[in-house]
Amino acid sequence: MRNRINQFSPDADMSYYRRIQILRERKLEDTKDKASYWSFADGDDYGAITPPEDYKFEPIPNHENGSFYGYEGWSRNFYKLMSEHPIHIDPCDAFANRWMNCLSWIRHENGINQFNPDYSYDHLRPEQEKYGIVSGIGSDAHFGGDYSIGLSLGWGGLLEKLEHYRKINPEHNEFYDAEVLTIKGIQVWMERTVREIEKAIEIETHPVLRENLEQMRECNEYLINGAPRTLREACQWICWFNMASREYNRDGAGCQLDEILRPYYERDLEAGIITPDEAKYYIACLLLNDPHYYQLGGLSPDGKDMVSYFSYMILEAADWLDSSCNITVRVHDGMDMDFLRKAVYYLFKNKNGWPRFSGDKALSEGFMKKGYPASLARQRVAVGCHWMSLPGLEYTLNDCVKINCAKVFRLSLDEMMAGEGEKSTKALFEIYRKHMRRAVEVTAEGIRFHLKYQVYNEPELMLNLISHGPVEKGLDIVDGGAMYYNMCIDGTGIATVADSFAALEQRIEKEKRLTWEEMYEVLSSNFQGMDGEYIRRMLASSERYGGGNTLADRWAVRINEHFTEDVNSMDGDGVKFIPGWFSWSNTITLGKAVKATPNGRRDYEPINHGANPHPGFRKDGALTAMSNTICSVQPGYGNTAPIQLELDPGMARDEEGIQKVCDYILTIFDQGATLLNINIINADEILAANENPDLYPDLVVRVTGFTAYFCLLTPEFRQLVVDRIIKAS
Amino acid sequence: MITNIQRFSLNDGPGIRTTVFFKGCNLSCKWCHNPETLSLTPQLLVYPDKCMGCGACMQVCPKGALQVVEGKITLDRKLCDNCGKCTGVCFSGTLEMAGTEMSVSDMMWEIEQDIPYYNRSGGGVTLSGGEVLLQPELARELLKACKEKGIHTAIETNLCYDFGVLEYLAPYLDLIMADIKVYDNDLHKEMTGQGNDLIFDNVRRLDELDIPYILRTPVIPGVNDNEKEISALSRLAGEGKNLLYYELLNFNPLGGSKYDGLDMENHFYEARPLPEARLENLKNIALQNCSSVRVG
């Protein structure tokens, strides 16, 4: 943890913009520190910084296995974490503190992150293993809260609310005790922070920074109990919630940022206590504090465009910061086209992988097919890697549950080849369908298990506070506190499977270049030898997923249709299941569970990334062909199968170029796409960065749904990103 | 005979387009970045670095033109008749055929997949190459098929051909993009194999077709990247009534590997695109003669 106090001479330029520049440079230093400290690579960039070297958190166990569980375990440990948490003050920053660790990671580092052993799901494990299911059991966060609850009440108001409902639900005292202790912990951290700010004021000699520290102190002293009144206070409160929630369990879901903050700005403007640059400074500092996921624009529940001048200001603030950021622009018919063009302009200007873009039409219409009205569907905002959430209303396990369809495929192929029956893609598909159906059933069972027992494992003490229901009912959001349970089940490896079916159909059945037995022998040997490699390349150059109405594209449509049908059929008992296609950064780990596949993939190599094709899917790598394919495999019920693109910086060097990119974006969302992630990078740059990542400390890439500093990714994952970009170029 | 259908083309006309590359050209510009489109007949491209030495191609070559030497394929072009049988068994990308006979319906099957993008962006289909005018029947049939589907059509042409062919295509054309490469006739002959008299005559007749057009100059280092050339060319461009704009296209160094693949000499293999400032300078010169000038 670096000392940032009194680092400038009293006459140094400290305009708002200059302060953001300094903070940006400091973030690069922090990123470098994290590279050597962090044990969790291949994940998001965070606003976290490294703690002091002598800092170590010792958890308080409440179980004989040395771990802690349930309301009591988590609240006590969170309170301890907050009480001991180091304080970081940067006089250039509008806001106090940074987060540095989280209880979920602490449990992992200490080897105590097992699901509460008092509740066993051993009966599910064999089939979870068989089908490569990432069950989601014990996963946390991954749904969005409603920030307006916390902003309207403040921590003091939340405590009052808890006491109010405790009287109504006395049987849930354990819940209320835990929630009260959680807030108390945050308040202790805030109080300690205010003391540190006071010390910093004594030391800081730059008059502007000293004044900033005074305001910081005043703001935070008030916010210990008070509800935010100004834009600065609102942003600082959001920072506190975000930091505390990250510290609790890495929650990174944000909100509809423009509409949440705009009223505060307008009140400040009316009161004559803010300027636009000051507002941008606050927004930039908020974005710096942590790259939580925020949405801009979209439709209000009654169908009006939510883009406002404040939405533009947020983009401008993000441009000032020029760092990693997870802003999503919601695209819809009749949207402010200048805003879309501005968003695309910043995407190409800063090359940080933001904004990304979500498609209102497919998302809303899809979610409505699960029985929800349009007004609700429009509120389901982009607040996660590849996911949407109804603020404070639903529990989802988004991005936590994966079925390894490539593994299901391979075991189906093994079964067919071992049997006496027909050898054909028709027969193979029937076996695959049978196993996929069972995999979905097992997955749904696992989710139901999680819903039943997760409260005894890890309650959602932070997100409960800004959800509608838990406090009112005295029940954790997992345990009946939520309004809706819309559980996400993602398939992975769609391209791996589709390409494999297509290769078998083309090379064996149509062209008769080899037999089933020859193929299987070569596959089982992992394509050994010259003959094996020849056949591997033959299979790999079959008609590919993403090529544009190819054999593999048609297989993918069938695979998706059945997967979607299977997932939807699991609905019942107040729980709905929503399918998607997304691997997050599990592309490598999921691949390690699968031996060679007939698409030419060798043993344990990565499966395809999300819903994207395997690299080299088409000679010209045409975006439109790939996009059409991904549009055709959208499950269509409100969750996403994102498109991940790499675009050359030269593509939008003028207004005409920007317009063409906008036209592309509008067209794909018309065609049913749900989410679009874009990296602006060229092949030379990424190759050089892969060679010497340390020389590119500020290279940010959107990896899957999240942004990360390239230098912080593991070499294996960097190579995955490089391969995708090189082939695309 | 075409070489390629390229989707999501952003630099071959307005909007998002699909570009169909025709094979065969009556010029042989020394800087051409699509050398595989020059010859009218199919050609085999060979990339030995990709070869895995399996020898499958040798087994099917009826002419014995292929040999694996030290683990890599070599081709004797004197023996090779470009039949393409070897490409059917090569899956490493070592052997690639440039030029394929493709029916209009097959081309349209590919083209129609991007209709939503054309509609949204004001894009469409561009016929390029090579030189489109050398295959007038194919060009007309393809353009007509596009128009029947409501697709915007454009061609990129060197205009070094009978103007009557342009008139033949005109009923199905929405836009013409034509190159005016070098003003000095002798230099034009030296650099492209033909003089520019016919080309410039055709430029001056373009207004007769009543179709909007764009005139473009590929700016080639050491050839026409000077005031004299650009001034003269832009003056010619500025004479047009239906000219949408005159465009200076920066030298494109891509295509080097294709020269290697064809065993052809790449006269500009060391050349690099002009710096932006230089192009801006030339643009300002052109603006003295032409009201609308772009840089691409």
Short mmCIF file of N, CA and C in Angstrom, two decimals, chain A residues 234-331:
data_model
loop_
_atom_site.label_atom_id
_atom_site.label_comp_id
_atom_site.label_asym_id
_atom_site.label_seq_id
_atom_site.Cartn_x
_atom_site.Cartn_y
_atom_site.Cartn_z
N ALA A 234 -23.59 10.95 -2.64
CA ALA A 234 -24.17 9.77 -3.28
C ALA A 234 -23.07 8.87 -3.85
N CYS A 235 -22.11 9.48 -4.53
CA CYS A 235 -21.02 8.70 -5.09
C CYS A 235 -20.19 8.04 -3.99
N GLN A 236 -19.94 8.79 -2.91
CA GLN A 236 -19.16 8.22 -1.81
C GLN A 236 -19.91 7.08 -1.15
N TRP A 237 -21.24 7.21 -1.04
CA TRP A 237 -22.02 6.12 -0.45
C TRP A 237 -21.96 4.88 -1.34
N ILE A 238 -22.07 5.10 -2.63
CA ILE A 238 -21.96 3.98 -3.56
C ILE A 238 -20.59 3.33 -3.43
N CYS A 239 -19.55 4.14 -3.31
CA CYS A 239 -18.20 3.59 -3.12
C CYS A 239 -18.17 2.70 -1.87
N TRP A 240 -18.75 3.19 -0.78
CA TRP A 240 -18.73 2.40 0.45
C TRP A 240 -19.48 1.08 0.26
N PHE A 241 -20.65 1.17 -0.34
CA PHE A 241 -21.38 -0.08 -0.55
C PHE A 241 -20.56 -1.02 -1.42
N ASN A 242 -20.01 -0.45 -2.52
CA ASN A 242 -19.26 -1.29 -3.45
C ASN A 242 -18.04 -1.93 -2.78
N MET A 243 -17.31 -1.13 -2.05
CA MET A 243 -16.11 -1.67 -1.38
C MET A 243 -16.50 -2.74 -0.37
N ALA A 244 -17.51 -2.43 0.43
CA ALA A 244 -17.92 -3.40 1.45
C ALA A 244 -18.43 -4.68 0.82
N SER A 245 -19.18 -4.53 -0.27
CA SER A 245 -19.74 -5.70 -0.93
C SER A 245 -18.65 -6.53 -1.59
N ARG A 246 -17.65 -5.85 -2.15
CA ARG A 246 -16.50 -6.58 -2.69
C ARG A 246 -15.78 -7.31 -1.56
N GLU A 247 -15.60 -6.63 -0.45
CA GLU A 247 -14.90 -7.23 0.69
C GLU A 247 -15.69 -8.42 1.23
N TYR A 248 -16.98 -8.36 1.10
CA TYR A 248 -17.81 -9.46 1.60
C TYR A 248 -17.64 -10.68 0.70
N ASN A 249 -18.05 -10.54 -0.58
CA ASN A 249 -17.95 -11.71 -1.46
C ASN A 249 -17.73 -11.36 -2.93
N ARG A 250 -17.00 -10.25 -3.15
CA ARG A 250 -16.56 -9.91 -4.51
C ARG A 250 -17.70 -9.45 -5.41
N ASP A 251 -18.83 -9.17 -4.82
CA ASP A 251 -19.95 -8.67 -5.61
C ASP A 251 -19.54 -7.44 -6.41
N GLY A 252 -19.85 -7.42 -7.71
CA GLY A 252 -19.48 -6.29 -8.56
C GLY A 252 -20.65 -5.71 -9.34
N ALA A 253 -21.87 -6.12 -8.97
CA ALA A 253 -23.04 -5.64 -9.72
C ALA A 253 -23.31 -4.19 -9.37
N GLY A 254 -23.51 -3.39 -10.39
CA GLY A 254 -23.77 -1.97 -10.18
C GLY A 254 -25.23 -1.64 -10.38
N CYS A 255 -25.47 -0.62 -11.20
CA CYS A 255 -26.84 -0.10 -11.32
C CYS A 255 -26.99 0.70 -12.61
N GLN A 256 -28.18 1.27 -12.80
CA GLN A 256 -28.45 2.19 -13.91
C GLN A 256 -27.87 3.54 -13.46
N LEU A 257 -26.60 3.71 -13.71
CA LEU A 257 -25.85 4.78 -13.05
C LEU A 257 -26.36 6.18 -13.40
N ASP A 258 -26.73 6.40 -14.66
CA ASP A 258 -27.14 7.75 -15.04
C ASP A 258 -28.41 8.18 -14.31
N GLU A 259 -29.36 7.27 -14.24
CA GLU A 259 -30.63 7.63 -13.60
C GLU A 259 -30.53 7.65 -12.08
N ILE A 260 -29.62 6.86 -11.53
CA ILE A 260 -29.45 6.86 -10.07
C ILE A 260 -28.82 8.19 -9.63
N LEU A 261 -27.85 8.68 -10.38
CA LEU A 261 -27.09 9.86 -9.92
C LEU A 261 -27.65 11.19 -10.42
N ARG A 262 -28.38 11.16 -11.51
CA ARG A 262 -28.80 12.42 -12.11
C ARG A 262 -29.56 13.33 -11.14
N PRO A 263 -30.52 12.80 -10.35
CA PRO A 263 -31.25 13.69 -9.44
C PRO A 263 -30.33 14.43 -8.47
N TYR A 264 -29.29 13.77 -8.02
CA TYR A 264 -28.36 14.43 -7.08
C TYR A 264 -27.64 15.58 -7.77
N TYR A 265 -27.21 15.34 -8.97
CA TYR A 265 -26.52 16.38 -9.73
C TYR A 265 -27.44 17.57 -9.95
N GLU A 266 -28.68 17.28 -10.32
CA GLU A 266 -29.61 18.38 -10.62
C GLU A 266 -29.92 19.20 -9.38
N ARG A 267 -30.01 18.54 -8.25
CA ARG A 267 -30.24 19.29 -7.00
C ARG A 267 -29.04 20.16 -6.67
N ASP A 268 -27.84 19.61 -6.88
CA ASP A 268 -26.63 20.38 -6.62
C ASP A 268 -26.55 21.59 -7.54
N LEU A 269 -26.90 21.36 -8.80
CA LEU A 269 -26.86 22.46 -9.78
C LEU A 269 -27.82 23.58 -9.36
N GLU A 270 -29.00 23.16 -8.97
CA GLU A 270 -30.01 24.13 -8.56
C GLU A 270 -29.55 24.92 -7.34
N ALA A 271 -28.85 24.22 -6.47
CA ALA A 271 -28.35 24.88 -5.25
C ALA A 271 -27.09 25.68 -5.51
N GLY A 272 -26.57 25.59 -6.74
CA GLY A 272 -25.38 26.35 -7.09
C GLY A 272 -24.11 25.85 -6.41
N ILE A 273 -24.06 24.56 -6.10
CA ILE A 273 -22.90 24.06 -5.36
C ILE A 273 -22.05 23.09 -6.17
N ILE A 274 -22.26 23.06 -7.46
CA ILE A 274 -21.46 22.13 -8.26
C ILE A 274 -21.27 22.71 -9.66
N THR A 275 -20.16 22.30 -10.29
CA THR A 275 -19.94 22.62 -11.70
C THR A 275 -19.89 21.31 -12.48
N PRO A 276 -20.04 21.36 -13.79
CA PRO A 276 -19.97 20.12 -14.58
C PRO A 276 -18.63 19.40 -14.41
N ASP A 277 -17.55 20.17 -14.38
CA ASP A 277 -16.24 19.51 -14.23
C ASP A 277 -16.11 18.83 -12.88
N GLU A 278 -16.67 19.47 -11.87
CA GLU A 278 -16.62 18.87 -10.53
C GLU A 278 -17.40 17.55 -10.53
N ALA A 279 -18.55 17.58 -11.22
CA ALA A 279 -19.38 16.37 -11.31
C ALA A 279 -18.62 15.26 -12.03
N LYS A 280 -17.95 15.62 -13.11
CA LYS A 280 -17.20 14.61 -13.86
C LYS A 280 -16.07 14.06 -13.01
N TYR A 281 -15.49 14.91 -12.23
CA TYR A 281 -14.43 14.46 -11.31
C TYR A 281 -14.98 13.42 -10.34
N TYR A 282 -16.15 13.68 -9.77
CA TYR A 282 -16.74 12.72 -8.84
C TYR A 282 -17.06 11.41 -9.54
N ILE A 283 -17.61 11.52 -10.74
CA ILE A 283 -17.98 10.30 -11.47
C ILE A 283 -16.72 9.51 -11.80
N ALA A 284 -15.70 10.20 -12.26
CA ALA A 284 -14.45 9.51 -12.61
C ALA A 284 -13.86 8.82 -11.39
N CYS A 285 -13.92 9.49 -10.24
CA CYS A 285 -13.40 8.87 -9.01
C CYS A 285 -14.25 7.67 -8.61
N LEU A 286 -15.54 7.75 -8.84
CA LEU A 286 -16.41 6.60 -8.55
C LEU A 286 -16.02 5.42 -9.44
N LEU A 287 -15.82 5.70 -10.72
CA LEU A 287 -15.44 4.62 -11.65
C LEU A 287 -14.08 4.04 -11.29
N LEU A 288 -13.21 4.89 -10.81
CA LEU A 288 -11.88 4.43 -10.42
C LEU A 288 -11.94 3.56 -9.18
N ASN A 289 -12.79 3.96 -8.22
CA ASN A 289 -12.87 3.24 -6.94
C ASN A 289 -13.07 1.76 -7.17
N ASP A 290 -13.94 1.42 -8.12
CA ASP A 290 -14.03 0.04 -8.55
C ASP A 290 -14.76 -0.03 -9.88
N PRO A 291 -14.30 -0.82 -10.83
CA PRO A 291 -15.01 -0.96 -12.11
C PRO A 291 -16.23 -1.86 -11.98
N HIS A 292 -17.15 -1.46 -11.12
CA HIS A 292 -18.43 -2.15 -11.04
C HIS A 292 -19.13 -2.04 -12.40
N TYR A 293 -20.14 -2.87 -12.57
CA TYR A 293 -20.86 -2.89 -13.85
C TYR A 293 -22.03 -1.91 -13.81
N TYR A 294 -21.99 -0.97 -14.72
CA TYR A 294 -23.05 0.04 -14.76
C TYR A 294 -23.68 0.07 -16.14
N GLN A 295 -24.96 0.38 -16.15
CA GLN A 295 -25.65 0.55 -17.43
C GLN A 295 -25.96 2.01 -17.64
N LEU A 296 -25.90 2.42 -18.91
CA LEU A 296 -26.34 3.76 -19.30
C LEU A 296 -27.41 3.61 -20.37
N GLY A 297 -28.41 4.46 -20.29
CA GLY A 297 -29.45 4.43 -21.31
C GLY A 297 -30.35 3.22 -21.19
N GLY A 298 -31.14 3.02 -22.21
CA GLY A 298 -32.16 1.98 -22.19
C GLY A 298 -33.52 2.63 -22.08
N LEU A 299 -34.54 1.79 -21.87
CA LEU A 299 -35.90 2.30 -21.78
C LEU A 299 -36.37 2.27 -20.32
N SER A 300 -37.08 3.31 -19.95
CA SER A 300 -37.70 3.33 -18.63
C SER A 300 -38.83 2.29 -18.63
N PRO A 301 -39.34 1.94 -17.46
CA PRO A 301 -40.45 0.97 -17.42
C PRO A 301 -41.63 1.35 -18.32
N ASP A 302 -41.85 2.67 -18.48
CA ASP A 302 -42.97 3.08 -19.34
C ASP A 302 -42.50 3.38 -20.77
N GLY A 303 -41.33 2.90 -21.13
CA GLY A 303 -40.92 2.92 -22.53
C GLY A 303 -40.25 4.18 -23.04
N LYS A 304 -39.75 5.03 -22.13
CA LYS A 304 -39.08 6.26 -22.61
C LYS A 304 -37.55 6.07 -22.61
N ASP A 305 -36.91 6.73 -23.56
CA ASP A 305 -35.44 6.66 -23.65
C ASP A 305 -34.84 7.31 -22.42
N MET A 306 -33.96 6.58 -21.73
CA MET A 306 -33.39 7.11 -20.48
C MET A 306 -32.08 7.87 -20.71
N VAL A 307 -31.60 7.93 -21.94
CA VAL A 307 -30.37 8.69 -22.18
C VAL A 307 -30.65 10.16 -21.90
N SER A 308 -29.76 10.77 -21.12
CA SER A 308 -29.89 12.18 -20.80
C SER A 308 -28.52 12.82 -20.95
N TYR A 309 -28.48 14.11 -20.74
CA TYR A 309 -27.18 14.79 -20.78
C TYR A 309 -26.23 14.17 -19.74
N PHE A 310 -26.82 13.64 -18.66
CA PHE A 310 -25.98 13.06 -17.60
C PHE A 310 -25.33 11.77 -18.07
N SER A 311 -26.03 11.03 -18.95
CA SER A 311 -25.42 9.83 -19.53
C SER A 311 -24.15 10.21 -20.29
N TYR A 312 -24.22 11.29 -21.03
CA TYR A 312 -23.04 11.78 -21.75
C TYR A 312 -21.92 12.14 -20.77
N MET A 313 -22.32 12.79 -19.66
CA MET A 313 -21.30 13.21 -18.68
C MET A 313 -20.56 12.01 -18.12
N ILE A 314 -21.27 10.92 -17.92
CA ILE A 314 -20.61 9.73 -17.39
C ILE A 314 -19.59 9.20 -18.39
N LEU A 315 -19.97 9.22 -19.67
CA LEU A 315 -19.00 8.79 -20.69
C LEU A 315 -17.79 9.71 -20.70
N GLU A 316 -18.05 11.00 -20.57
CA GLU A 316 -16.93 11.96 -20.57
C GLU A 316 -16.03 11.73 -19.37
N ALA A 317 -16.64 11.43 -18.24
CA ALA A 317 -15.84 11.17 -17.03
C ALA A 317 -15.00 9.91 -17.22
N ALA A 318 -15.60 8.90 -17.81
CA ALA A 318 -14.86 7.67 -18.07
C ALA A 318 -13.72 7.94 -19.04
N ASP A 319 -13.95 8.84 -19.97
CA ASP A 319 -12.90 9.22 -20.92
C ASP A 319 -11.76 9.92 -20.20
N TRP A 320 -12.08 10.79 -19.27
CA TRP A 320 -11.05 11.45 -18.44
C TRP A 320 -10.18 10.39 -17.79
N LEU A 321 -10.85 9.39 -17.23
CA LEU A 321 -10.14 8.36 -16.46
C LEU A 321 -9.31 7.47 -17.38
N ASP A 322 -9.89 7.12 -18.53
CA ASP A 322 -9.17 6.33 -19.54
C ASP A 322 -8.53 5.09 -18.90
N SER A 323 -9.38 4.30 -18.28
CA SER A 323 -8.88 3.08 -17.62
C SER A 323 -9.92 1.98 -17.81
N SER A 324 -9.72 0.88 -17.11
CA SER A 324 -10.70 -0.19 -17.24
C SER A 324 -12.03 0.25 -16.64
N CYS A 325 -13.09 -0.24 -17.22
CA CYS A 325 -14.40 0.27 -16.87
C CYS A 325 -15.41 -0.75 -17.38
N ASN A 326 -16.52 -0.89 -16.69
CA ASN A 326 -17.53 -1.84 -17.17
C ASN A 326 -18.86 -1.12 -17.37
N ILE A 327 -18.85 -0.25 -18.35
CA ILE A 327 -20.07 0.49 -18.70
C ILE A 327 -20.72 -0.20 -19.88
N THR A 328 -22.03 -0.39 -19.78
CA THR A 328 -22.79 -0.97 -20.89
C THR A 328 -23.81 0.06 -21.38
N VAL A 329 -23.84 0.24 -22.66
CA VAL A 329 -24.87 1.10 -23.27
C VAL A 329 -25.97 0.20 -23.79
N ARG A 330 -27.19 0.47 -23.34
CA ARG A 330 -28.34 -0.32 -23.79
C ARG A 330 -28.85 0.26 -25.10
N VAL A 331 -28.91 -0.59 -26.11
CA VAL A 331 -29.29 -0.14 -27.45
C VAL A 331 -30.73 -0.53 -27.74
#
